[in-house]
Coordinates of C-alpha atoms (C1' of nucleotides) in Angstrom, one line a residue:
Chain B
X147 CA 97.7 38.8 -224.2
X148 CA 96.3 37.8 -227.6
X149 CA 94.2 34.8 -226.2
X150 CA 92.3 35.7 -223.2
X151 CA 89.1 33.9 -221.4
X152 CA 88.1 31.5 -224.0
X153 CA 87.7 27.3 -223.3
X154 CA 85.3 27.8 -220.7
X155 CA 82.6 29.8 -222.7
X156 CA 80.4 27.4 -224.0
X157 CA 77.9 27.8 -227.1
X158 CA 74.5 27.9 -225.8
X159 CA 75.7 28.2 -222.2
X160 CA 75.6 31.9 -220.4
X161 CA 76.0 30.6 -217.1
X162 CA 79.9 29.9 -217.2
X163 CA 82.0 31.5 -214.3
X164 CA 83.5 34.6 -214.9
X165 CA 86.7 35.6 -213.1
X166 CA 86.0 39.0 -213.5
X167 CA 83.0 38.8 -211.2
X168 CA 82.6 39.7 -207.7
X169 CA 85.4 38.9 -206.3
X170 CA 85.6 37.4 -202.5
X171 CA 88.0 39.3 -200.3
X172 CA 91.4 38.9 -202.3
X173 CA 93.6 42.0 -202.8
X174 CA 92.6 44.3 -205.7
X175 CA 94.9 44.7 -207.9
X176 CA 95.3 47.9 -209.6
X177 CA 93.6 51.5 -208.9
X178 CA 91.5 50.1 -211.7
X179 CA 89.6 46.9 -211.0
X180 CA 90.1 45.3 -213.9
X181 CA 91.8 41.1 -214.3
X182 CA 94.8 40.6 -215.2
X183 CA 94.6 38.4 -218.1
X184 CA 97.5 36.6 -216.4
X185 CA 95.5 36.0 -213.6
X186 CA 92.9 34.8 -215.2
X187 CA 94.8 32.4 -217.3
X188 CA 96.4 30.6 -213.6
X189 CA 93.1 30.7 -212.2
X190 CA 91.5 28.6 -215.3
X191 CA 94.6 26.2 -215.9
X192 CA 94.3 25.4 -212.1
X193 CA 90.9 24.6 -212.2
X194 CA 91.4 22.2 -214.9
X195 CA 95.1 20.5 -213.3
X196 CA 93.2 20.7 -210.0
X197 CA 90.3 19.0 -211.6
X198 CA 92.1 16.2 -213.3
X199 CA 94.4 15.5 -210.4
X200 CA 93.3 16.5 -207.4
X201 CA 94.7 19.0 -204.9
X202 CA 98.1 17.0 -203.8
X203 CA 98.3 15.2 -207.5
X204 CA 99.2 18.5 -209.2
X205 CA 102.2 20.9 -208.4
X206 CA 102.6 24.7 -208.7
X207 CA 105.1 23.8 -211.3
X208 CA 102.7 22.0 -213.1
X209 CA 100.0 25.1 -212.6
X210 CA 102.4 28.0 -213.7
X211 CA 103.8 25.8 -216.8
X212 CA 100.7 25.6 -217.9
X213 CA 99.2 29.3 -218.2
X214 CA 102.9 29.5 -219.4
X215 CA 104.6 32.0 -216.7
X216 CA 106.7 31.5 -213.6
X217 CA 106.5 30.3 -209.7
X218 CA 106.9 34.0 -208.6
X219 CA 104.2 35.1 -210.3
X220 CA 102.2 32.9 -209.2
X221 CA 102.7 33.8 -205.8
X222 CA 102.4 37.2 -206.8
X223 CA 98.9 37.4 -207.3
X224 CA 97.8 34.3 -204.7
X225 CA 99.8 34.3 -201.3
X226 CA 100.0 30.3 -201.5
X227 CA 98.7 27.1 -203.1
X228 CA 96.6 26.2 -200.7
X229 CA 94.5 30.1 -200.7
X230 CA 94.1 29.8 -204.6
X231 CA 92.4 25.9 -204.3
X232 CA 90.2 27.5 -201.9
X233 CA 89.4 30.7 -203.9
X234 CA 88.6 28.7 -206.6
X235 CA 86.2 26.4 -204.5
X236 CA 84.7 29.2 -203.2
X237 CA 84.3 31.4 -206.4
X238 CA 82.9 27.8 -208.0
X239 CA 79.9 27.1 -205.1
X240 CA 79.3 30.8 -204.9
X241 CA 78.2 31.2 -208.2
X242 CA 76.3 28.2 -208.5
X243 CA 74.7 29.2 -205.1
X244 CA 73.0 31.9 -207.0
X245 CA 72.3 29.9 -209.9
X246 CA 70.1 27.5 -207.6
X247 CA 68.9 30.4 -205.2
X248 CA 67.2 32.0 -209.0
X249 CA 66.0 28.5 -210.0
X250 CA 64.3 28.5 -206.0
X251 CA 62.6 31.9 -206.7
X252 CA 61.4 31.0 -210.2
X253 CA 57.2 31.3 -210.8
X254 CA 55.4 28.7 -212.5
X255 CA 53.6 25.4 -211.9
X256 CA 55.8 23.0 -209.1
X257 CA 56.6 20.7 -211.9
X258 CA 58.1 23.4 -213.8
X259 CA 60.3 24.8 -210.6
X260 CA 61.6 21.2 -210.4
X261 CA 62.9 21.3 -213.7
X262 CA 64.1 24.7 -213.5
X263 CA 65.9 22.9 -210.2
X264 CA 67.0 20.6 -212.0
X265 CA 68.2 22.4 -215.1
X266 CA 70.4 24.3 -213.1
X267 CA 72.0 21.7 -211.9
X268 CA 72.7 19.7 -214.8
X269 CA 73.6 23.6 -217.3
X270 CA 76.1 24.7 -214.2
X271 CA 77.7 21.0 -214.3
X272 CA 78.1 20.7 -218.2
X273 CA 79.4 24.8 -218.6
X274 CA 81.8 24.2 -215.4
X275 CA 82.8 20.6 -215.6
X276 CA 86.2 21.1 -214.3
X277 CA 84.7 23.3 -211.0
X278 CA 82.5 20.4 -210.9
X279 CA 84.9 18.0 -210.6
X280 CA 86.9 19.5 -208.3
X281 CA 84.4 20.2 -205.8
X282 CA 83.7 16.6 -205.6
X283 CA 87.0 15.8 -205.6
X284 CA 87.4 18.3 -202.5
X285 CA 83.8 16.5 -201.0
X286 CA 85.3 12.8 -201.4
X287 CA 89.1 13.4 -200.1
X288 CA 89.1 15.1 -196.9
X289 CA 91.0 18.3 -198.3
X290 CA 87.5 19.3 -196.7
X291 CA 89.4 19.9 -193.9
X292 CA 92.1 21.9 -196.3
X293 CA 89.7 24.3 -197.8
X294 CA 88.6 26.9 -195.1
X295 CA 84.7 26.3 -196.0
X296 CA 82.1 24.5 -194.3
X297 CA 80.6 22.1 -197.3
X298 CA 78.3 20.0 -195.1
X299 CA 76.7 23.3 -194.5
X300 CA 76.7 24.6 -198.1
X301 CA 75.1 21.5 -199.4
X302 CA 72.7 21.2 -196.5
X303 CA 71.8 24.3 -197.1
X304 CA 71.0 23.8 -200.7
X305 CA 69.3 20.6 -200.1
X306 CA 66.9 22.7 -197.6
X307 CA 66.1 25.1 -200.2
X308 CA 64.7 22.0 -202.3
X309 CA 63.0 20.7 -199.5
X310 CA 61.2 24.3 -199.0
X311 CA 60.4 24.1 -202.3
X312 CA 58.8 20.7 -201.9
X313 CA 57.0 21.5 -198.3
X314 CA 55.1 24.3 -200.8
X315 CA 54.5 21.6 -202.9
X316 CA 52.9 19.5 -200.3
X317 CA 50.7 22.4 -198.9
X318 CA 49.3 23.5 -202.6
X319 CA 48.6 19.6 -202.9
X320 CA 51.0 18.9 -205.9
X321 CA 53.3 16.6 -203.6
X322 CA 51.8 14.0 -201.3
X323 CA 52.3 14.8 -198.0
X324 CA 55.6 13.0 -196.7
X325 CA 59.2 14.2 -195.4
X326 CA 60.1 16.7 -197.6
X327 CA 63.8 16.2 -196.6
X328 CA 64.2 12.7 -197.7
X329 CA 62.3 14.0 -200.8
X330 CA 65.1 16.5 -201.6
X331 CA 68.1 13.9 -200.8
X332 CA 66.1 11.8 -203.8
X333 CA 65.2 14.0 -205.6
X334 CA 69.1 16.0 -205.5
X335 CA 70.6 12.1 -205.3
X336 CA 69.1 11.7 -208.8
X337 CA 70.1 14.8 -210.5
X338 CA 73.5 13.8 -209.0
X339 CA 73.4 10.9 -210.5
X340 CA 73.3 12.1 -214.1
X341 CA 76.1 15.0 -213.4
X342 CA 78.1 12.4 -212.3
X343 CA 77.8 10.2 -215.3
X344 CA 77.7 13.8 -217.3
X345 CA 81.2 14.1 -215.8
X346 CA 82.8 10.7 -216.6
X347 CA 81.3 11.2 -220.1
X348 CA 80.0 14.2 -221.5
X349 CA 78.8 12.7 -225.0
X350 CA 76.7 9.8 -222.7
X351 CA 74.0 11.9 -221.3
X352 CA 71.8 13.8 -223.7
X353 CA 71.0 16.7 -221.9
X354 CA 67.6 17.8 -224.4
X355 CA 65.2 17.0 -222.3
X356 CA 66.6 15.3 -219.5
X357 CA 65.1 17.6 -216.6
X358 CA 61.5 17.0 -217.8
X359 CA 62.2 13.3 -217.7
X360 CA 63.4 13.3 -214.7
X361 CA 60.9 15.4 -212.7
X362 CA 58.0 13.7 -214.6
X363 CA 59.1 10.2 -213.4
X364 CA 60.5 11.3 -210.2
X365 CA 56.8 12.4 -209.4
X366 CA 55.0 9.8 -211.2
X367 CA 57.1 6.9 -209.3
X368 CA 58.3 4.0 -211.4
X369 CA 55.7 1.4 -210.4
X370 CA 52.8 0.6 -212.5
Chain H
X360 CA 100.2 -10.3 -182.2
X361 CA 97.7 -10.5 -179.9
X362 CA 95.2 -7.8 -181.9
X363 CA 94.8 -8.6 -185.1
X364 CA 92.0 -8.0 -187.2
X365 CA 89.3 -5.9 -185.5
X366 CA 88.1 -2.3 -186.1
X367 CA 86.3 -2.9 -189.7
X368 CA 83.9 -6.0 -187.9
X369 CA 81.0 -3.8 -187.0
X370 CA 78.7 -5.7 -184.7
X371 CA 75.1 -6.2 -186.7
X372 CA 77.3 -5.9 -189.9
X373 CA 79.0 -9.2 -191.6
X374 CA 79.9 -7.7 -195.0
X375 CA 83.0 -5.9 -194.1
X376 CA 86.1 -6.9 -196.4
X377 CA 88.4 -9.6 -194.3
X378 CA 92.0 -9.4 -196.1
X379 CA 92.0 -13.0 -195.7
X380 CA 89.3 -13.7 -198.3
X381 CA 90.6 -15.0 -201.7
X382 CA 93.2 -12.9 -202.6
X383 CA 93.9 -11.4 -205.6
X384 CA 97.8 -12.0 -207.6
X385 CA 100.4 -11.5 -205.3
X386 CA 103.0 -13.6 -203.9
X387 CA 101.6 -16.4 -201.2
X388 CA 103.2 -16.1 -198.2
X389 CA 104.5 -19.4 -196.9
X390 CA 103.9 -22.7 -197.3
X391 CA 100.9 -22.7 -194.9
X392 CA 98.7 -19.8 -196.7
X393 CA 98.1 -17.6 -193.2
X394 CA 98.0 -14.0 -193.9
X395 CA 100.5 -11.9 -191.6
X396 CA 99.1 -9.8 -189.5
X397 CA 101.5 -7.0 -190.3
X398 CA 100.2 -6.8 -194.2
X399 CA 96.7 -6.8 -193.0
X400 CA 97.6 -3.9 -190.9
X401 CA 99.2 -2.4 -193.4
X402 CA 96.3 -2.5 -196.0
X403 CA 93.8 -1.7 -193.3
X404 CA 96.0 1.9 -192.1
X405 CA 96.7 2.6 -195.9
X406 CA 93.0 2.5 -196.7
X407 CA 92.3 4.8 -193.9
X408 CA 94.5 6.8 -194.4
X409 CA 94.0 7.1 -198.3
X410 CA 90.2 7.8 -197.9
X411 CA 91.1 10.8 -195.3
X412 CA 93.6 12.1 -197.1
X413 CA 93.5 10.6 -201.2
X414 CA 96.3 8.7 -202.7
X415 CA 98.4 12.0 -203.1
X416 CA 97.9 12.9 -199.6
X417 CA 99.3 10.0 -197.7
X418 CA 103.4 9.3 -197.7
X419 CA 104.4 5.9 -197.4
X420 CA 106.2 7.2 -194.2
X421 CA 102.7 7.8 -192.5
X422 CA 101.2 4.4 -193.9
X423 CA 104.3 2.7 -192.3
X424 CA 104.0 4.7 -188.8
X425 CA 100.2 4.3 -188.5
X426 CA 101.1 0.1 -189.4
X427 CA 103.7 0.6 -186.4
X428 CA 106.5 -1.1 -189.2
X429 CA 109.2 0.7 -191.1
X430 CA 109.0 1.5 -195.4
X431 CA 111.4 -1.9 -196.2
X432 CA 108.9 -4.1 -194.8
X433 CA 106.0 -2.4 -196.6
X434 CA 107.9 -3.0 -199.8
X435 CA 108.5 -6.2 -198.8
X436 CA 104.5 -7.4 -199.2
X437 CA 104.1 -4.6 -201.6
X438 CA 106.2 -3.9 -204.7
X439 CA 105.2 0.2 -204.8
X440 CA 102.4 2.5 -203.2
X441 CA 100.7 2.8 -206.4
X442 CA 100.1 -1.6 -206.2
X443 CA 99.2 -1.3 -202.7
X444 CA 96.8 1.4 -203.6
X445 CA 95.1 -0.5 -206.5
X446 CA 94.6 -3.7 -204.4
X447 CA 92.8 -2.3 -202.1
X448 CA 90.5 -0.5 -204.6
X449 CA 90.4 -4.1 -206.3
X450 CA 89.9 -5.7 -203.1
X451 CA 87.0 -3.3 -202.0
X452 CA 85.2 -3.6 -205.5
X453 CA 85.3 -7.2 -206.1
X454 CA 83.9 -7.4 -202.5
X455 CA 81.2 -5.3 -203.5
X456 CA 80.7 -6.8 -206.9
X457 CA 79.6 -10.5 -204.7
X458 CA 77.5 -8.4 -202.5
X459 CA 75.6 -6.9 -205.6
X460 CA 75.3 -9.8 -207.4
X461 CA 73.6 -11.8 -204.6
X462 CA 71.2 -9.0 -204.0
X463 CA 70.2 -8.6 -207.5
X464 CA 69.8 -12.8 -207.9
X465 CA 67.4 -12.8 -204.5
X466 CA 63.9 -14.2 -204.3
X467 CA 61.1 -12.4 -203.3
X468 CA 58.7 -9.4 -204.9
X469 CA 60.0 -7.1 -207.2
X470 CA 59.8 -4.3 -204.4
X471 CA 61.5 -6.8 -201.9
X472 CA 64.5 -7.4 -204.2
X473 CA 65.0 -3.5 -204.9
X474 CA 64.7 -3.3 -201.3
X475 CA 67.3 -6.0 -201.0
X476 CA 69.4 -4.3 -203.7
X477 CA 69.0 -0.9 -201.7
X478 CA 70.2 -2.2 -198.3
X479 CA 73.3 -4.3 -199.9
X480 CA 74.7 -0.3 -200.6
X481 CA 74.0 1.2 -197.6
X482 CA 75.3 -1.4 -195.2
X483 CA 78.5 -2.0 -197.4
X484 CA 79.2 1.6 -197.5
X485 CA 78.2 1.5 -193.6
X486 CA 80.3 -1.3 -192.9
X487 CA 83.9 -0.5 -194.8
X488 CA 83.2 3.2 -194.2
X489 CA 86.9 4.1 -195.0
X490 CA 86.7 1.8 -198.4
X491 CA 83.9 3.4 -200.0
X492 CA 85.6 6.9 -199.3
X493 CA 88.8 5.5 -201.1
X494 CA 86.6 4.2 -204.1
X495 CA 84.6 7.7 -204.3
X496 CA 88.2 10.0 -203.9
X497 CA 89.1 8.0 -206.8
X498 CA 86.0 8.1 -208.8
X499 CA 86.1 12.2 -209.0
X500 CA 89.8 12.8 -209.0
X501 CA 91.4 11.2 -211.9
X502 CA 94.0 8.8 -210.5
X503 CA 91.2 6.8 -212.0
X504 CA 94.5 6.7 -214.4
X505 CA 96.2 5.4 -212.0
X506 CA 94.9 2.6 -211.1
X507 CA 94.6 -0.5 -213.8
X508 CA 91.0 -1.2 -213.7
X509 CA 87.8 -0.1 -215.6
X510 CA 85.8 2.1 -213.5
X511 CA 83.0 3.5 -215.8
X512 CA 82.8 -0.2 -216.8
X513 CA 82.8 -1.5 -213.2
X514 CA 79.9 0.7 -212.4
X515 CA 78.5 0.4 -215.5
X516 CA 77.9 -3.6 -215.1
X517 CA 76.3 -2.3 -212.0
X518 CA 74.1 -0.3 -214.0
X519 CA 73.1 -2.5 -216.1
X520 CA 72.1 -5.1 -213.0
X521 CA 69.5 -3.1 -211.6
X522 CA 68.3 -2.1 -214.7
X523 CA 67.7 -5.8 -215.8
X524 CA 66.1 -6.2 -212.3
X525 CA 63.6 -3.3 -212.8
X526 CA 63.2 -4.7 -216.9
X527 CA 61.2 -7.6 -215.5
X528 CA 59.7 -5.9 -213.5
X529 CA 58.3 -4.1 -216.2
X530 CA 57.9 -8.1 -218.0
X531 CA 56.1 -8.4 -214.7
X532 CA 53.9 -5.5 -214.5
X533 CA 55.3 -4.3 -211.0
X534 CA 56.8 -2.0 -213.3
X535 CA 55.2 1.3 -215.8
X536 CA 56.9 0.8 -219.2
X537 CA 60.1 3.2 -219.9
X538 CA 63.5 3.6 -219.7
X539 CA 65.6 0.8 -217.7
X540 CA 68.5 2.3 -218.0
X541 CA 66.8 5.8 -216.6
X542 CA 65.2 4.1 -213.9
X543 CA 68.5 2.4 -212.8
X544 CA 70.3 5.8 -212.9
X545 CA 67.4 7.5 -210.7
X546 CA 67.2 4.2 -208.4
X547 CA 71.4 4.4 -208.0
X548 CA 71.0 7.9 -207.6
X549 CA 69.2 8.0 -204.7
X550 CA 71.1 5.2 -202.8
X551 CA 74.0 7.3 -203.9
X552 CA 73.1 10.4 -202.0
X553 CA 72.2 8.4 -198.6
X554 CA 75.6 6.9 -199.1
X555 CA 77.2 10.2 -199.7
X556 CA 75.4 11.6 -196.4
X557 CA 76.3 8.9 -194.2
X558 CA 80.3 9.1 -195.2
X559 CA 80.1 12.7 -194.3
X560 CA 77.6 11.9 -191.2
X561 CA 77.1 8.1 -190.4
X562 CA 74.4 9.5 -187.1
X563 CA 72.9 11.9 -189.4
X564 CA 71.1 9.1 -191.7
X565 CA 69.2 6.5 -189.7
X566 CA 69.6 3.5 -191.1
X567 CA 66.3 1.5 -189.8
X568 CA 64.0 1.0 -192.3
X569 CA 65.5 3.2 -194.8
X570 CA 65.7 1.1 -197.3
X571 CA 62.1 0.6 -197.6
X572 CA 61.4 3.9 -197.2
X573 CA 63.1 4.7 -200.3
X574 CA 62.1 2.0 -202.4
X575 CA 58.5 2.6 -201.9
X576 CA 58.9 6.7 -202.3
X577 CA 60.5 5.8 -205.4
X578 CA 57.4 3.3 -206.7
X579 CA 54.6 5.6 -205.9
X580 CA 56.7 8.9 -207.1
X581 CA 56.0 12.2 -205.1
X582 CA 53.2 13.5 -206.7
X583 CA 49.9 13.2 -205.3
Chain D
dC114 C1' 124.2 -33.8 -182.5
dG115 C1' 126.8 -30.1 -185.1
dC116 C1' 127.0 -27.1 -188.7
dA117 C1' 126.6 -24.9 -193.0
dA118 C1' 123.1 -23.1 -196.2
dC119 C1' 119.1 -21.0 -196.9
dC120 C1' 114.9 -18.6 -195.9
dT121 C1' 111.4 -15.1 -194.2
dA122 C1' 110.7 -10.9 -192.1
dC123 C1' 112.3 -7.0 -190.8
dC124 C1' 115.4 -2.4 -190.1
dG125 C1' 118.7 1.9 -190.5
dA126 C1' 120.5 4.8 -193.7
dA127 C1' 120.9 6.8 -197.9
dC128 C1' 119.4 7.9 -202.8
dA129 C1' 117.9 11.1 -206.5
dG130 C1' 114.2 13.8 -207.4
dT131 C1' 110.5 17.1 -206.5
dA132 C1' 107.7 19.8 -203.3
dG133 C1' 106.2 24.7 -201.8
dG134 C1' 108.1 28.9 -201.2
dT135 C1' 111.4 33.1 -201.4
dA136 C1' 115.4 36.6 -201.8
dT137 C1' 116.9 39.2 -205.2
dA138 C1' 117.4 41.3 -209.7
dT139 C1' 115.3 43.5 -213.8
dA140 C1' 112.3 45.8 -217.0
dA141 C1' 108.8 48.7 -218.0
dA142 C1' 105.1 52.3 -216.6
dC143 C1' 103.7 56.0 -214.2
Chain V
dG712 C1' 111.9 57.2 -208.3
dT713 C1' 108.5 54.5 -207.0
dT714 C1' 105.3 50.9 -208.3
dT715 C1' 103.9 46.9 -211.0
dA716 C1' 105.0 42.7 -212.9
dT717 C1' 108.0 39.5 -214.2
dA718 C1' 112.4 36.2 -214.1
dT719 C1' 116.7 33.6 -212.2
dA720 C1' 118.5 31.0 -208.8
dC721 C1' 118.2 29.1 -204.7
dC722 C1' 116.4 27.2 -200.1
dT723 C1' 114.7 23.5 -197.0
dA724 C1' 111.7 19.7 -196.4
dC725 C1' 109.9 15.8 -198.0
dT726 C1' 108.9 12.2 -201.7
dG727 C1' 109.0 7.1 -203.2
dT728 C1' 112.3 3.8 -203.4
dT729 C1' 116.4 0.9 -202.7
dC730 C1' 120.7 -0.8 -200.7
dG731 C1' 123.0 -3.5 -197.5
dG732 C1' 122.5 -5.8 -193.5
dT733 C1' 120.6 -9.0 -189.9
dA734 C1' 117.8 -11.7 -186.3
dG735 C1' 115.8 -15.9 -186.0
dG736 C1' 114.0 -20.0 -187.8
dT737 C1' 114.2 -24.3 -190.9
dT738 C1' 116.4 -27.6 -193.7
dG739 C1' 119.9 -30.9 -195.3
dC740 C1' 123.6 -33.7 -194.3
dG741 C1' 127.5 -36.0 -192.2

DNA sequence: CGCAACCTACCGAACAGTAGGTATATAAAC
DNA sequence: GTTTATATACCTACTGTTCGGTAGGTTGCG
């Protein structure tokens, strides 16, 4: 009771997933909606076992040790396992959904909305690096087929909100005319690039700076 | 007997792993140094299955029914799961490892050896499908702990192989002066994302001319 | 040849431990 | 007294692993 949603607030970093926020269709608890802190603490440790381990590699024993309570109550506020991986999943690409659909819908130059793109990206992975983790973890196993949620669609449609973004480009003249859906995969296969290597090791990628970097060579090209 | 070691051969595809191939520390079987069809089944079921399903997710009992054998005999050419599981992981990176290194030592332009370099990922991954799902469920969860070999040093080595390849290109002037190391991450990047989209997809990514599509997006850059 | 000794390659059954999940009790709050 | 929130103790199913055994072949030797 004393401790309650610390660990994942970062410094500079508002963009952090809140348990208390809209919630998807799980039972309300209480005439009053607020969180149990209890509930919060299982849903955070989870994330972070679930992260580390994978969905099979970590046990409810494991989960309910660490936010320091019992099986039963557990179960008392998530019917099973399985329903709390995929509540997490889906709180995690939900929030980052909006993240990236505010980063679409930003003004300024196309250069800029790239790097707004592509500050999302990298902000949301560095404030949420165990959700980040375990969505890939959940992309690369097949627990796909575990978590009731169609990822192929999620990420396609992400990647088709890029490639909008770079069809404008294309028509204002800013991007050369080309496929802008090939453009998207490179330029969200870069961008995944450095999450990935933020993930294995935080301290290795210097995030001052990085999306203007990125975007300005991505558009320049790397030959001479 | 009479079907041994089919199933991984693709038909345009010679780079697929063959169990035979020098093996790596484990009891030879035999005076004559033949490799038993049963432990070549076994590895190739086990690395299907642990790419579906991720290390935690497969039982030894379903390894040992999809080899058609019983768990004695399966201990009998492996000493534990967790071995089994890190020679194929060995196995699958050290093939990959020769690939790379052959691409990256090539003749030719610097644009026809990033080419080269391009088209060595995407038919490996094309061509041991299930492998390169094993490797990536291990990359994100963390049984990286699990098994006994450097990852982020694996891939960094790769790293630092393209980005010595686009360095003289740079020396060379094929290359704008920057970042190596930035360039290689954006260049792995991209060939990353394909590879990620055809493990979820294999039809949705055509894989004709791909790789010098990407290469030369990549020199020129998107802007116009 | 006959036969014992040994080997590889495999199997059926069982082990101790742990998995997810629950029936039931209890303690406090309304 | 009902509801909310927690715990103890237990269930069955399954886990990785091993034990003891054996079919069938090869070798060594008289």
């Amino acid at each position: 009771m004393e401790e309650v949603n610390d660990k994942v607030t970062h410094n500079q970093c508002s963009m952090h997933i809140n348990e208390s926020g809209a919630q998807l269709t799980h039972e309300q608890i209480g005439p009053a909606d607020a969180i149990p802190a209890v509930r919060q603490r299982i849903v955070r440790e989870a994330t972070r076992l679930f992260a580390l381990k994978g969905y099979n590699g970590v046990s409810v024993r494991e989960i309910v040790e660490a936010a320091g309570i019992t099986r039963p109550t557990l179960y008392y506020y998530f019917p099973s396992k399985e329903q709390l991986f995929e509540h997490i999943i889906a709180e995690t690409l939900g929030e980052f959904r909006s993240q990236l659909e505010q980063a679409v819908r930003s003004q300024g130059s196309l250069r800029e909305r790239l790097i707004q793109i592509c500050r999302v990206h990298l902000d949301f992975a560095r404030c949420n690096a165990d959700n980040c983790h375990l969505v890939h973890s959940v992309l690369f196993t097949n627990e796909s087929k575990r978590v009731n949620f169609d990822l192929d669609e999620y990420f396609r449609q992400n990647m088709r909100m890029i490639a909008d973004v770079l069809a404008e480009g294309m028509a204002s003249g800013d991007i050369r005319s080309g496929d802008p859906w090939l453009m998207a995969m490179m330029f969200g296969g870069i961008i995944h690039m450095f999450i990935m290597a933020m993930m294995r090791d935080p301290a290795a990628v210097s995030q001052e700076g990085l999306a203007e970097i990125v975007v300005d060579n991505l558009l320049r090209g790397l030959g001479a």
